[in-house]
Amino acid sequence: MLFSTVVYAALAQSLSASAAMMQVTVAANNKFTFTPNSVTAQPGDIVAFSFVGQNHSVASSKPNTPCQPERNAIFSDFQPIPGNPNANPKPPNGNTPTFMVPITDTQPMYIYCSQAQHCQQGMVMVINPPNGGAVQYYTQKAAQANNNVSPRGGLSGGQMINDRAGTNPRNVLGGQAGDAA
């Protein structure tokens, strides 16, 4: 727990005075959700995706092709969390795996879980939605998607803190993730 506190403190110090860290819970109460399902972020902000249950991922797509990775997609890789499927389990080391995504512009970012059919079941969100109906539109498009595809190449576009193995942070802020198939 101390390690994660030190890492979070270091990240917070690296943010400018006006930057913010926005928390998104992945699978709160073991539901196929990102909570909240939309956030508005500015360049320099960080969106922190905390994995609290089951086995999920964070991946990015285009709005008209949900459940398919965009070119150079962000990807948390899969984060299995063992425990009771009816409660928010704690990881074995007591620390919550968190995928830290730095925001570089104000363009919309469409996020989905690439596990099984989670995207089609509504496990989607939008960072910087362009309008009030963006999340609903993306959710409806996701429900109609034929396939759910993970980006290739593993972790990309962010930093994993307290990953599933309880190891040191892994940092991949660039990278070449998979193209939409």
CSV table of N, CA and C in Angstrom, one decimal:
chain,number,residue,atom,x,y,z
A,1,MET,N,0.8,-1.2,0.0
A,1,MET,CA,0.0,0.0,0.0
A,1,MET,C,0.9,1.2,0.0
A,2,LEU,N,2.0,1.2,0.7
A,2,LEU,CA,2.9,2.4,0.8
A,2,LEU,C,3.4,2.7,-0.6
A,3,PHE,N,3.8,1.6,-1.3
A,3,PHE,CA,4.4,1.8,-2.7
A,3,PHE,C,3.4,2.6,-3.6
A,4,SER,N,2.1,2.1,-3.5
A,4,SER,CA,1.1,2.8,-4.4
A,4,SER,C,0.9,4.3,-4.0
A,5,THR,N,1.0,4.5,-2.7
A,5,THR,CA,0.9,5.9,-2.2
A,5,THR,C,2.0,6.8,-2.7
A,6,VAL,N,3.2,6.2,-2.7
A,6,VAL,CA,4.4,6.9,-3.1
A,6,VAL,C,4.3,7.2,-4.6
A,7,VAL,N,3.8,6.2,-5.4
A,7,VAL,CA,3.7,6.4,-6.9
A,7,VAL,C,2.6,7.4,-7.2
A,8,TYR,N,1.5,7.4,-6.5
A,8,TYR,CA,0.4,8.4,-6.7
A,8,TYR,C,0.9,9.8,-6.3
A,9,ALA,N,1.7,9.9,-5.3
A,9,ALA,CA,2.2,11.2,-4.8
A,9,ALA,C,3.1,11.7,-5.9
A,10,ALA,N,4.0,10.9,-6.4
A,10,ALA,CA,4.9,11.3,-7.5
A,10,ALA,C,4.2,11.7,-8.7
A,11,LEU,N,3.1,11.0,-9.1
A,11,LEU,CA,2.3,11.4,-10.3
A,11,LEU,C,1.6,12.7,-10.0
A,12,ALA,N,1.1,12.9,-8.8
A,12,ALA,CA,0.4,14.1,-8.5
A,12,ALA,C,1.4,15.3,-8.5
A,13,GLN,N,2.6,15.1,-8.1
A,13,GLN,CA,3.6,16.2,-8.1
A,13,GLN,C,3.9,16.6,-9.6
A,14,SER,N,3.9,15.6,-10.5
A,14,SER,CA,4.3,15.8,-11.8
A,14,SER,C,3.2,16.6,-12.6
A,15,LEU,N,2.0,16.6,-12.1
A,15,LEU,CA,0.9,17.3,-12.7
A,15,LEU,C,1.0,18.8,-12.5
A,16,SER,N,0.6,19.6,-13.4
A,16,SER,CA,0.7,21.0,-13.2
A,16,SER,C,-0.4,21.4,-12.2
A,17,ALA,N,-0.3,22.6,-11.7
A,17,ALA,CA,-1.2,23.1,-10.7
A,17,ALA,C,-2.7,23.0,-11.1
A,18,SER,N,-3.0,23.1,-12.4
A,18,SER,CA,-4.4,23.1,-12.8
A,18,SER,C,-4.8,21.7,-13.3
A,19,ALA,N,-3.9,20.7,-13.3
A,19,ALA,CA,-4.2,19.4,-13.8
A,19,ALA,C,-5.0,18.6,-12.7
A,20,ALA,N,-5.7,17.6,-13.2
A,20,ALA,CA,-6.6,16.9,-12.2
A,20,ALA,C,-6.4,15.4,-12.5
A,21,MET,N,-6.6,14.6,-11.5
A,21,MET,CA,-6.7,13.1,-11.6
A,21,MET,C,-8.1,12.7,-11.5
A,22,MET,N,-8.7,12.1,-12.5
A,22,MET,CA,-10.1,11.6,-12.5
A,22,MET,C,-10.1,10.1,-12.3
A,23,GLN,N,-10.9,9.7,-11.3
A,23,GLN,CA,-11.0,8.3,-11.0
A,23,GLN,C,-12.2,7.6,-11.7
A,24,VAL,N,-11.9,6.5,-12.3
A,24,VAL,CA,-12.9,5.7,-13.0
A,24,VAL,C,-12.8,4.3,-12.4
A,25,THR,N,-13.9,3.8,-11.9
A,25,THR,CA,-13.9,2.4,-11.3
A,25,THR,C,-14.3,1.4,-12.4
A,26,VAL,N,-13.5,0.4,-12.6
A,26,VAL,CA,-13.8,-0.6,-13.6
A,26,VAL,C,-14.5,-1.8,-12.9
A,27,ALA,N,-15.7,-2.1,-13.2
A,27,ALA,CA,-16.5,-3.2,-12.7
A,27,ALA,C,-16.9,-3.0,-11.2
A,28,ALA,N,-17.3,-1.8,-10.9
A,28,ALA,CA,-17.8,-1.6,-9.5
A,28,ALA,C,-19.0,-2.5,-9.2
A,29,ASN,N,-19.0,-3.1,-8.1
A,29,ASN,CA,-20.0,-4.1,-7.7
A,29,ASN,C,-20.2,-5.2,-8.7
A,30,ASN,N,-19.1,-5.6,-9.3
A,30,ASN,CA,-19.0,-6.7,-10.3
A,30,ASN,C,-20.0,-6.5,-11.4
A,31,LYS,N,-20.3,-5.3,-11.8
A,31,LYS,CA,-21.1,-5.0,-13.0
A,31,LYS,C,-20.3,-4.6,-14.2
A,32,PHE,N,-20.8,-4.9,-15.3
A,32,PHE,CA,-20.1,-4.5,-16.6
A,32,PHE,C,-20.2,-3.0,-16.8
A,33,THR,N,-19.5,-2.2,-16.0
A,33,THR,CA,-19.6,-0.8,-16.1
A,33,THR,C,-18.2,-0.1,-15.9
A,34,PHE,N,-18.1,1.1,-16.4
A,34,PHE,CA,-17.1,2.0,-16.0
A,34,PHE,C,-17.9,3.1,-15.3
A,35,THR,N,-17.4,3.4,-14.0
A,35,THR,CA,-18.1,4.4,-13.2
A,35,THR,C,-17.2,5.5,-12.8
A,36,PRO,N,-17.5,6.8,-13.3
A,36,PRO,CA,-18.6,7.2,-14.2
A,36,PRO,C,-18.4,6.7,-15.6
A,37,ASN,N,-19.4,6.8,-16.4
A,37,ASN,CA,-19.3,6.4,-17.8
A,37,ASN,C,-18.9,7.6,-18.8
A,38,SER,N,-18.6,8.7,-18.2
A,38,SER,CA,-18.0,9.8,-19.0
A,38,SER,C,-17.3,10.8,-18.0
A,39,VAL,N,-16.2,11.3,-18.5
A,39,VAL,CA,-15.5,12.4,-17.8
A,39,VAL,C,-15.0,13.4,-18.8
A,40,THR,N,-14.9,14.6,-18.3
A,40,THR,CA,-14.3,15.7,-19.1
A,40,THR,C,-12.9,16.0,-18.6
A,41,ALA,N,-11.9,15.9,-19.4
A,41,ALA,CA,-10.5,16.1,-19.0
A,41,ALA,C,-9.8,17.1,-19.9
A,42,GLN,N,-8.8,17.7,-19.3
A,42,GLN,CA,-8.0,18.7,-20.0
A,42,GLN,C,-6.6,18.1,-20.3
A,43,PRO,N,-5.9,18.7,-21.3
A,43,PRO,CA,-4.5,18.2,-21.4
A,43,PRO,C,-3.7,18.4,-20.1
A,44,GLY,N,-3.0,17.3,-19.8
A,44,GLY,CA,-2.2,17.3,-18.6
A,44,GLY,C,-2.9,16.5,-17.5
A,45,ASP,N,-4.3,16.3,-17.6
A,45,ASP,CA,-5.0,15.5,-16.6
A,45,ASP,C,-4.7,14.1,-16.8
A,46,ILE,N,-5.0,13.3,-15.8
A,46,ILE,CA,-4.8,11.8,-15.8
A,46,ILE,C,-6.1,11.2,-15.5
A,47,VAL,N,-6.5,10.2,-16.3
A,47,VAL,CA,-7.7,9.4,-15.9
A,47,VAL,C,-7.2,8.1,-15.4
A,48,ALA,N,-7.6,7.8,-14.1
A,48,ALA,CA,-7.1,6.6,-13.4
A,48,ALA,C,-8.2,5.6,-13.4
A,49,PHE,N,-8.0,4.5,-14.1
A,49,PHE,CA,-8.9,3.4,-14.1
A,49,PHE,C,-8.6,2.3,-13.1
A,50,SER,N,-9.4,2.2,-12.0
A,50,SER,CA,-9.1,1.2,-11.0
A,50,SER,C,-9.9,0.0,-11.1
A,51,PHE,N,-9.2,-1.2,-11.2
A,51,PHE,CA,-9.9,-2.5,-11.4
A,51,PHE,C,-10.2,-3.1,-10.1
A,52,VAL,N,-11.5,-3.3,-9.8
A,52,VAL,CA,-12.0,-3.8,-8.5
A,52,VAL,C,-12.6,-5.1,-8.6
A,53,GLY,N,-12.9,-5.7,-9.7
A,53,GLY,CA,-13.5,-7.0,-9.8
A,53,GLY,C,-13.4,-7.8,-11.1
A,54,GLN,N,-13.3,-9.1,-10.9
A,54,GLN,CA,-13.3,-10.0,-12.1
A,54,GLN,C,-12.1,-9.8,-13.0
A,55,ASN,N,-12.3,-9.9,-14.3
A,55,ASN,CA,-11.2,-9.8,-15.3
A,55,ASN,C,-11.7,-8.9,-16.4
A,56,HIS,N,-11.1,-7.7,-16.4
A,56,HIS,CA,-11.5,-6.7,-17.4
A,56,HIS,C,-10.3,-6.0,-18.0
A,57,SER,N,-10.6,-5.1,-19.0
A,57,SER,CA,-9.5,-4.3,-19.6
A,57,SER,C,-10.1,-2.9,-19.9
A,58,VAL,N,-9.2,-2.1,-20.3
A,58,VAL,CA,-9.5,-0.7,-20.8
A,58,VAL,C,-8.9,-0.6,-22.2
A,59,ALA,N,-9.7,-0.4,-23.2
A,59,ALA,CA,-9.1,-0.2,-24.6
A,59,ALA,C,-9.9,0.9,-25.3
A,60,SER,N,-9.3,1.5,-26.3
A,60,SER,CA,-9.9,2.6,-27.0
A,60,SER,C,-10.3,2.2,-28.4
A,61,SER,N,-11.4,2.8,-28.9
A,61,SER,CA,-11.9,2.6,-30.2
A,61,SER,C,-12.3,3.9,-30.8
A,62,LYS,N,-12.9,3.8,-32.0
A,62,LYS,CA,-13.5,5.0,-32.7
A,62,LYS,C,-15.0,4.9,-32.4
A,63,PRO,N,-15.7,6.0,-32.4
A,63,PRO,CA,-17.2,5.9,-32.0
A,63,PRO,C,-18.0,5.1,-32.9
A,64,ASN,N,-17.7,5.0,-34.2
A,64,ASN,CA,-18.5,4.2,-35.1
A,64,ASN,C,-18.1,2.7,-35.2
A,65,THR,N,-17.0,2.4,-34.6
A,65,THR,CA,-16.5,1.0,-34.6
A,65,THR,C,-16.2,0.5,-33.1
A,66,PRO,N,-17.2,0.6,-32.2
A,66,PRO,CA,-17.0,0.2,-30.9
A,66,PRO,C,-16.6,-1.3,-30.8
A,67,CYS,N,-15.9,-1.7,-29.8
A,67,CYS,CA,-15.5,-3.0,-29.5
A,67,CYS,C,-14.4,-3.5,-30.5
A,68,GLN,N,-13.8,-2.5,-31.2
A,68,GLN,CA,-12.7,-2.8,-32.1
A,68,GLN,C,-11.6,-1.8,-31.8
A,69,PRO,N,-10.4,-2.2,-31.6
A,69,PRO,CA,-9.3,-1.2,-31.3
A,69,PRO,C,-9.0,-0.2,-32.4
A,70,GLU,N,-8.8,1.0,-32.0
A,70,GLU,CA,-8.4,2.0,-33.0
A,70,GLU,C,-6.9,1.8,-33.2
A,71,ARG,N,-6.3,2.4,-34.3
A,71,ARG,CA,-4.9,2.4,-34.5
A,71,ARG,C,-4.2,3.1,-33.3
A,72,ASN,N,-3.2,2.5,-32.8
A,72,ASN,CA,-2.5,3.0,-31.6
A,72,ASN,C,-3.4,3.2,-30.4
A,73,ALA,N,-4.2,2.2,-30.2
A,73,ALA,CA,-5.2,2.2,-29.1
A,73,ALA,C,-4.5,2.1,-27.8
A,74,ILE,N,-5.1,2.7,-26.8
A,74,ILE,CA,-4.7,2.5,-25.4
A,74,ILE,C,-5.1,1.1,-25.0
A,75,PHE,N,-4.4,0.5,-24.1
A,75,PHE,CA,-4.8,-0.9,-23.7
A,75,PHE,C,-4.1,-1.2,-22.3
A,76,SER,N,-5.0,-1.5,-21.4
A,76,SER,CA,-4.5,-1.8,-20.0
A,76,SER,C,-4.0,-3.3,-19.9
A,77,ASP,N,-4.3,-4.1,-20.9
A,77,ASP,CA,-4.1,-5.5,-20.9
A,77,ASP,C,-5.2,-6.0,-19.9
A,78,PHE,N,-5.4,-7.3,-19.7
A,78,PHE,CA,-6.4,-7.9,-18.8
A,78,PHE,C,-5.9,-7.8,-17.4
A,79,GLN,N,-6.8,-7.5,-16.5
A,79,GLN,CA,-6.5,-7.4,-15.1
A,79,GLN,C,-7.4,-8.3,-14.3
A,80,PRO,N,-7.1,-9.6,-14.2
A,80,PRO,CA,-7.9,-10.5,-13.4
A,80,PRO,C,-7.8,-10.2,-11.9
A,81,ILE,N,-8.9,-10.1,-11.2
A,81,ILE,CA,-9.0,-9.8,-9.8
A,81,ILE,C,-9.7,-11.0,-9.1
A,82,PRO,N,-9.0,-11.9,-8.4
A,82,PRO,CA,-9.6,-13.0,-7.8
A,82,PRO,C,-10.5,-12.6,-6.6
A,83,GLY,N,-11.5,-13.5,-6.3
A,83,GLY,CA,-12.3,-13.2,-5.2
A,83,GLY,C,-13.8,-13.5,-5.4
A,84,ASN,N,-14.6,-13.1,-4.5
A,84,ASN,CA,-16.0,-13.4,-4.5
A,84,ASN,C,-16.7,-12.6,-5.6
A,85,PRO,N,-17.3,-13.3,-6.6
A,85,PRO,CA,-18.0,-12.6,-7.7
A,85,PRO,C,-19.1,-11.7,-7.3
A,86,ASN,N,-19.6,-11.8,-6.0
A,86,ASN,CA,-20.7,-11.0,-5.6
A,86,ASN,C,-20.3,-9.8,-4.7
A,87,ALA,N,-19.0,-9.5,-4.6
A,87,ALA,CA,-18.6,-8.4,-3.9
A,87,ALA,C,-17.4,-7.8,-4.6
A,88,ASN,N,-17.0,-6.6,-4.2
A,88,ASN,CA,-15.8,-6.0,-4.8
A,88,ASN,C,-14.6,-6.7,-4.0
A,89,PRO,N,-13.9,-7.6,-4.7
A,89,PRO,CA,-12.8,-8.3,-4.1
A,89,PRO,C,-11.6,-7.4,-4.0
A,90,LYS,N,-10.7,-7.7,-3.1
A,90,LYS,CA,-9.4,-7.0,-3.0
A,90,LYS,C,-8.3,-7.9,-3.7
A,91,PRO,N,-7.4,-7.3,-4.4
A,91,PRO,CA,-6.3,-8.1,-5.0
A,91,PRO,C,-5.5,-8.8,-3.9
A,92,PRO,N,-4.8,-9.9,-4.2
A,92,PRO,CA,-4.0,-10.6,-3.2
A,92,PRO,C,-3.1,-9.7,-2.4
A,93,ASN,N,-2.4,-8.7,-3.1
A,93,ASN,CA,-1.5,-7.9,-2.3
A,93,ASN,C,-2.1,-6.7,-1.7
A,94,GLY,N,-3.5,-6.6,-1.7
A,94,GLY,CA,-4.2,-5.5,-1.1
A,94,GLY,C,-4.2,-4.2,-1.8
A,95,ASN,N,-3.6,-4.1,-3.0
A,95,ASN,CA,-3.5,-2.9,-3.8
A,95,ASN,C,-4.4,-3.0,-5.0
A,96,THR,N,-5.1,-2.0,-5.4
A,96,THR,CA,-6.0,-2.0,-6.5
A,96,THR,C,-5.2,-1.7,-7.8
A,97,PRO,N,-5.2,-2.6,-8.8
A,97,PRO,CA,-4.5,-2.4,-10.0
A,97,PRO,C,-5.2,-1.1,-10.7
A,98,THR,N,-4.4,-0.2,-11.1
A,98,THR,CA,-4.9,1.1,-11.7
A,98,THR,C,-4.1,1.4,-12.9
A,99,PHE,N,-4.8,1.7,-14.0
A,99,PHE,CA,-4.3,2.1,-15.3
A,99,PHE,C,-4.4,3.6,-15.4
A,100,MET,N,-3.2,4.3,-15.4
A,100,MET,CA,-3.1,5.7,-15.5
A,100,MET,C,-3.0,6.2,-16.9
A,101,VAL,N,-4.0,6.9,-17.4
A,101,VAL,CA,-3.9,7.4,-18.8
A,101,VAL,C,-3.8,8.9,-18.8
A,102,PRO,N,-2.6,9.4,-19.4
A,102,PRO,CA,-2.5,10.8,-19.5
A,102,PRO,C,-3.3,11.4,-20.6
A,103,ILE,N,-3.9,12.5,-20.4
A,103,ILE,CA,-4.7,13.1,-21.4
A,103,ILE,C,-3.9,14.2,-22.1
A,104,THR,N,-3.8,14.1,-23.4
A,104,THR,CA,-2.9,15.0,-24.2
A,104,THR,C,-3.7,16.1,-25.0
A,105,ASP,N,-5.0,15.9,-25.1
A,105,ASP,CA,-5.8,16.9,-25.9
A,105,ASP,C,-7.3,16.8,-25.4
A,106,THR,N,-8.1,17.5,-26.0
A,106,THR,CA,-9.6,17.5,-25.6
A,106,THR,C,-10.4,16.7,-26.5
A,107,GLN,N,-9.8,16.0,-27.4
A,107,GLN,CA,-10.6,15.1,-28.4
A,107,GLN,C,-11.3,14.0,-27.6
A,108,PRO,N,-12.5,13.6,-28.1
A,108,PRO,CA,-13.2,12.5,-27.4
A,108,PRO,C,-12.3,11.2,-27.5
A,109,MET,N,-12.4,10.4,-26.4
A,109,MET,CA,-11.7,9.1,-26.4
A,109,MET,C,-12.8,8.1,-26.0
A,110,TYR,N,-13.0,7.1,-26.9
A,110,TYR,CA,-14.1,6.1,-26.7
A,110,TYR,C,-13.4,4.8,-26.1
A,111,ILE,N,-13.9,4.4,-24.9
A,111,ILE,CA,-13.3,3.4,-24.1
A,111,ILE,C,-14.3,2.2,-24.0
A,112,TYR,N,-13.7,1.0,-24.1
A,112,TYR,CA,-14.5,-0.3,-23.9
A,112,TYR,C,-13.7,-1.3,-23.2
A,113,CYS,N,-14.4,-2.3,-22.7
A,113,CYS,CA,-13.7,-3.5,-22.1
A,113,CYS,C,-13.7,-4.5,-23.2
A,114,SER,N,-12.5,-5.1,-23.5
A,114,SER,CA,-12.3,-6.1,-24.6
A,114,SER,C,-12.5,-7.5,-24.2
A,115,GLN,N,-12.9,-7.8,-22.9
A,115,GLN,CA,-13.1,-9.1,-22.5
A,115,GLN,C,-14.5,-9.7,-23.0
A,116,ALA,N,-14.5,-10.9,-23.5
A,116,ALA,CA,-15.7,-11.6,-23.9
A,116,ALA,C,-16.6,-10.7,-24.6
A,117,GLN,N,-17.9,-10.6,-24.2
A,117,GLN,CA,-18.9,-9.7,-24.8
A,117,GLN,C,-19.2,-8.5,-23.9
A,118,HIS,N,-18.2,-8.1,-23.0
A,118,HIS,CA,-18.5,-7.0,-22.1
A,118,HIS,C,-18.8,-5.7,-22.8
A,119,CYS,N,-18.1,-5.4,-23.9
A,119,CYS,CA,-18.4,-4.2,-24.7
A,119,CYS,C,-19.9,-4.2,-25.1
A,120,GLN,N,-20.3,-5.3,-25.7
A,120,GLN,CA,-21.6,-5.4,-26.3
A,120,GLN,C,-22.7,-5.3,-25.1
A,121,GLN,N,-22.3,-5.7,-23.9
A,121,GLN,CA,-23.2,-5.6,-22.8
A,121,GLN,C,-23.2,-4.2,-22.1
A,122,GLY,N,-22.5,-3.3,-22.7
A,122,GLY,CA,-22.6,-1.9,-22.2
A,122,GLY,C,-21.4,-1.4,-21.4
A,123,MET,N,-20.3,-2.2,-21.4
A,123,MET,CA,-19.1,-1.8,-20.6
A,123,MET,C,-18.3,-0.8,-21.5
A,124,VAL,N,-18.8,0.4,-21.6
A,124,VAL,CA,-18.2,1.4,-22.4
A,124,VAL,C,-18.2,2.8,-21.7
A,125,MET,N,-17.4,3.7,-22.1
A,125,MET,CA,-17.4,5.1,-21.6
A,125,MET,C,-16.8,6.0,-22.6
A,126,VAL,N,-17.0,7.3,-22.3
A,126,VAL,CA,-16.4,8.3,-23.2
A,126,VAL,C,-15.6,9.4,-22.4
A,127,ILE,N,-14.4,9.6,-22.7
A,127,ILE,CA,-13.6,10.7,-22.1
A,127,ILE,C,-13.8,11.9,-23.1
A,128,ASN,N,-14.2,13.0,-22.6
A,128,ASN,CA,-14.5,14.2,-23.4
A,128,ASN,C,-15.5,14.0,-24.4
A,129,PRO,N,-16.7,13.6,-24.0
A,129,PRO,CA,-17.8,13.4,-24.9
A,129,PRO,C,-18.1,14.7,-25.7
A,130,PRO,N,-18.3,14.6,-27.0
A,130,PRO,CA,-18.5,15.8,-27.8
A,130,PRO,C,-19.9,16.4,-27.6
A,131,ASN,N,-20.9,15.6,-27.1
A,131,ASN,CA,-22.2,16.1,-26.9
A,131,ASN,C,-22.9,15.3,-25.8
A,132,GLY,N,-24.1,15.7,-25.4
A,132,GLY,CA,-24.8,15.0,-24.3
A,132,GLY,C,-25.2,13.6,-24.7
A,133,GLY,N,-25.3,13.3,-26.0
A,133,GLY,CA,-25.8,12.0,-26.4
A,133,GLY,C,-24.7,11.0,-26.8
A,134,ALA,N,-23.4,11.4,-26.6
A,134,ALA,CA,-22.3,10.6,-27.1
A,134,ALA,C,-22.2,9.2,-26.4
A,135,VAL,N,-22.4,9.2,-25.1
A,135,VAL,CA,-22.3,7.9,-24.4
A,135,VAL,C,-23.4,7.0,-24.8
A,136,GLN,N,-24.7,7.5,-24.9
A,136,GLN,CA,-25.8,6.7,-25.3
A,136,GLN,C,-25.6,6.1,-26.7
A,137,TYR,N,-25.1,7.0,-27.6
A,137,TYR,CA,-24.8,6.6,-29.0
A,137,TYR,C,-23.8,5.5,-29.0
A,138,TYR,N,-22.7,5.7,-28.3
A,138,TYR,CA,-21.6,4.7,-28.3
A,138,TYR,C,-22.1,3.3,-27.7
A,139,THR,N,-22.9,3.4,-26.6
A,139,THR,CA,-23.4,2.2,-26.0
A,139,THR,C,-24.3,1.5,-26.9
A,140,GLN,N,-25.2,2.2,-27.7
A,140,GLN,CA,-26.1,1.5,-28.7
A,140,GLN,C,-25.3,0.9,-29.8
A,141,LYS,N,-24.3,1.6,-30.3
A,141,LYS,CA,-23.4,1.0,-31.3
A,141,LYS,C,-22.7,-0.2,-30.8
A,142,ALA,N,-22.2,-0.2,-29.6
A,142,ALA,CA,-21.5,-1.3,-29.0
A,142,ALA,C,-22.4,-2.5,-28.9
A,143,ALA,N,-23.7,-2.3,-28.5
A,143,ALA,CA,-24.6,-3.4,-28.4
A,143,ALA,C,-24.8,-4.2,-29.8
A,144,GLN,N,-24.6,-3.5,-30.9
A,144,GLN,CA,-24.8,-4.0,-32.2
A,144,GLN,C,-23.5,-4.6,-32.8
A,145,ALA,N,-22.3,-4.5,-32.1
A,145,ALA,CA,-21.1,-5.0,-32.6
A,145,ALA,C,-21.0,-6.5,-32.7
A,146,ASN,N,-20.5,-7.0,-33.8
A,146,ASN,CA,-20.4,-8.5,-34.0
A,146,ASN,C,-19.3,-9.1,-33.1
A,147,ASN,N,-18.2,-8.4,-33.0
A,147,ASN,CA,-17.0,-9.0,-32.3
A,147,ASN,C,-16.5,-8.0,-31.3
A,148,ASN,N,-15.8,-8.5,-30.3
A,148,ASN,CA,-15.1,-7.7,-29.3
A,148,ASN,C,-13.6,-8.1,-29.4
A,149,VAL,N,-12.8,-7.1,-29.8
A,149,VAL,CA,-11.4,-7.4,-30.1
A,149,VAL,C,-10.5,-6.6,-29.2
A,150,SER,N,-9.4,-7.3,-28.7
A,150,SER,CA,-8.4,-6.6,-27.9
A,150,SER,C,-7.3,-6.1,-28.8
A,151,PRO,N,-6.8,-4.9,-28.4
A,151,PRO,CA,-5.6,-4.4,-29.2
A,151,PRO,C,-4.4,-5.5,-29.1
A,152,ARG,N,-3.6,-5.5,-30.1
A,152,ARG,CA,-2.4,-6.4,-30.1
A,152,ARG,C,-1.3,-5.7,-29.4
A,153,GLY,N,-0.4,-6.4,-28.8
A,153,GLY,CA,0.8,-5.9,-28.3
A,153,GLY,C,0.9,-5.6,-26.8
A,154,GLY,N,-0.2,-5.8,-26.1
A,154,GLY,CA,-0.2,-5.6,-24.6
A,154,GLY,C,-0.3,-4.2,-24.2
A,155,LEU,N,0.2,-3.8,-23.0
A,155,LEU,CA,0.0,-2.5,-22.4
A,155,LEU,C,0.4,-1.4,-23.3
A,156,SER,N,-0.4,-0.4,-23.5
A,156,SER,CA,-0.1,0.7,-24.4
A,156,SER,C,-0.9,2.0,-23.9
A,157,GLY,N,-0.2,3.1,-24.0
A,157,GLY,CA,-0.9,4.4,-23.8
A,157,GLY,C,-1.1,4.8,-22.4
A,158,GLY,N,-0.5,4.2,-21.4
A,158,GLY,CA,-0.6,4.6,-20.0
A,158,GLY,C,0.3,3.8,-19.1
A,159,GLN,N,0.2,4.0,-17.8
A,159,GLN,CA,1.0,3.3,-16.9
A,159,GLN,C,0.1,2.5,-15.9
A,160,MET,N,0.6,1.2,-15.7
A,160,MET,CA,-0.2,0.3,-14.8
A,160,MET,C,0.5,0.4,-13.4
A,161,ILE,N,-0.3,0.7,-12.4
A,161,ILE,CA,0.2,0.7,-11.0
A,161,ILE,C,-0.5,-0.4,-10.3
A,162,ASN,N,0.3,-1.2,-9.5
A,162,ASN,CA,-0.2,-2.3,-8.7
A,162,ASN,C,-0.9,-3.3,-9.7
A,163,ASP,N,-0.2,-3.7,-10.7
A,163,ASP,CA,-0.8,-4.7,-11.6
A,163,ASP,C,-1.1,-6.0,-11.0
A,164,ARG,N,-1.7,-6.9,-11.7
A,164,ARG,CA,-2.2,-8.1,-11.2
A,164,ARG,C,-1.2,-9.0,-10.5
A,165,ALA,N,0.1,-8.8,-10.9
A,165,ALA,CA,1.2,-9.6,-10.3
A,165,ALA,C,1.7,-8.9,-9.0
A,166,GLY,N,1.2,-7.6,-8.8
A,166,GLY,CA,1.7,-6.9,-7.7
A,166,GLY,C,3.1,-6.4,-7.9
A,167,THR,N,3.5,-6.2,-9.1
A,167,THR,CA,4.9,-5.8,-9.5
A,167,THR,C,5.0,-4.3,-9.5
A,168,ASN,N,6.2,-3.8,-9.8
A,168,ASN,CA,6.4,-2.4,-9.9
A,168,ASN,C,5.6,-1.8,-11.1
A,169,PRO,N,5.5,-0.5,-11.1
A,169,PRO,CA,4.7,0.1,-12.2
A,169,PRO,C,5.3,-0.3,-13.6
A,170,ARG,N,4.4,-0.5,-14.5
A,170,ARG,CA,4.9,-0.6,-15.9
A,170,ARG,C,4.4,0.6,-16.7
A,171,ASN,N,5.3,1.1,-17.5
A,171,ASN,CA,5.0,2.4,-18.1
A,171,ASN,C,5.1,2.3,-19.6
A,172,VAL,N,4.0,2.4,-20.3
A,172,VAL,CA,4.0,2.4,-21.8
A,172,VAL,C,3.2,3.6,-22.2
A,173,LEU,N,3.8,4.7,-22.5
A,173,LEU,CA,3.0,5.9,-22.8
A,173,LEU,C,2.8,6.1,-24.3
A,174,GLY,N,3.6,5.3,-25.1
A,174,GLY,CA,3.4,5.4,-26.6
A,174,GLY,C,3.1,4.0,-27.0
A,175,GLY,N,3.6,3.5,-28.1
A,175,GLY,CA,3.3,2.1,-28.4
A,175,GLY,C,2.5,1.9,-29.7
A,176,GLN,N,2.6,0.8,-30.2
A,176,GLN,CA,1.9,0.4,-31.4
A,176,GLN,C,0.9,-0.7,-31.1
A,177,ALA,N,-0.3,-0.3,-30.7
A,177,ALA,CA,-1.3,-1.3,-30.5
A,177,ALA,C,-1.9,-1.8,-31.8
A,178,GLY,N,-2.8,-2.7,-31.7
A,178,GLY,CA,-3.4,-3.2,-33.0
A,178,GLY,C,-4.3,-2.3,-33.7
A,179,ASP,N,-4.4,-2.6,-35.0
A,179,ASP,CA,-5.4,-1.8,-35.8
A,179,ASP,C,-6.7,-2.5,-35.7
A,180,ALA,N,-7.7,-1.7,-36.1
A,180,ALA,CA,-9.1,-2.3,-36.2
A,180,ALA,C,-9.0,-3.3,-37.3
A,181,ALA,N,-9.6,-4.5,-37.1
A,181,ALA,CA,-9.6,-5.6,-38.1
A,181,ALA,C,-10.7,-5.4,-39.0
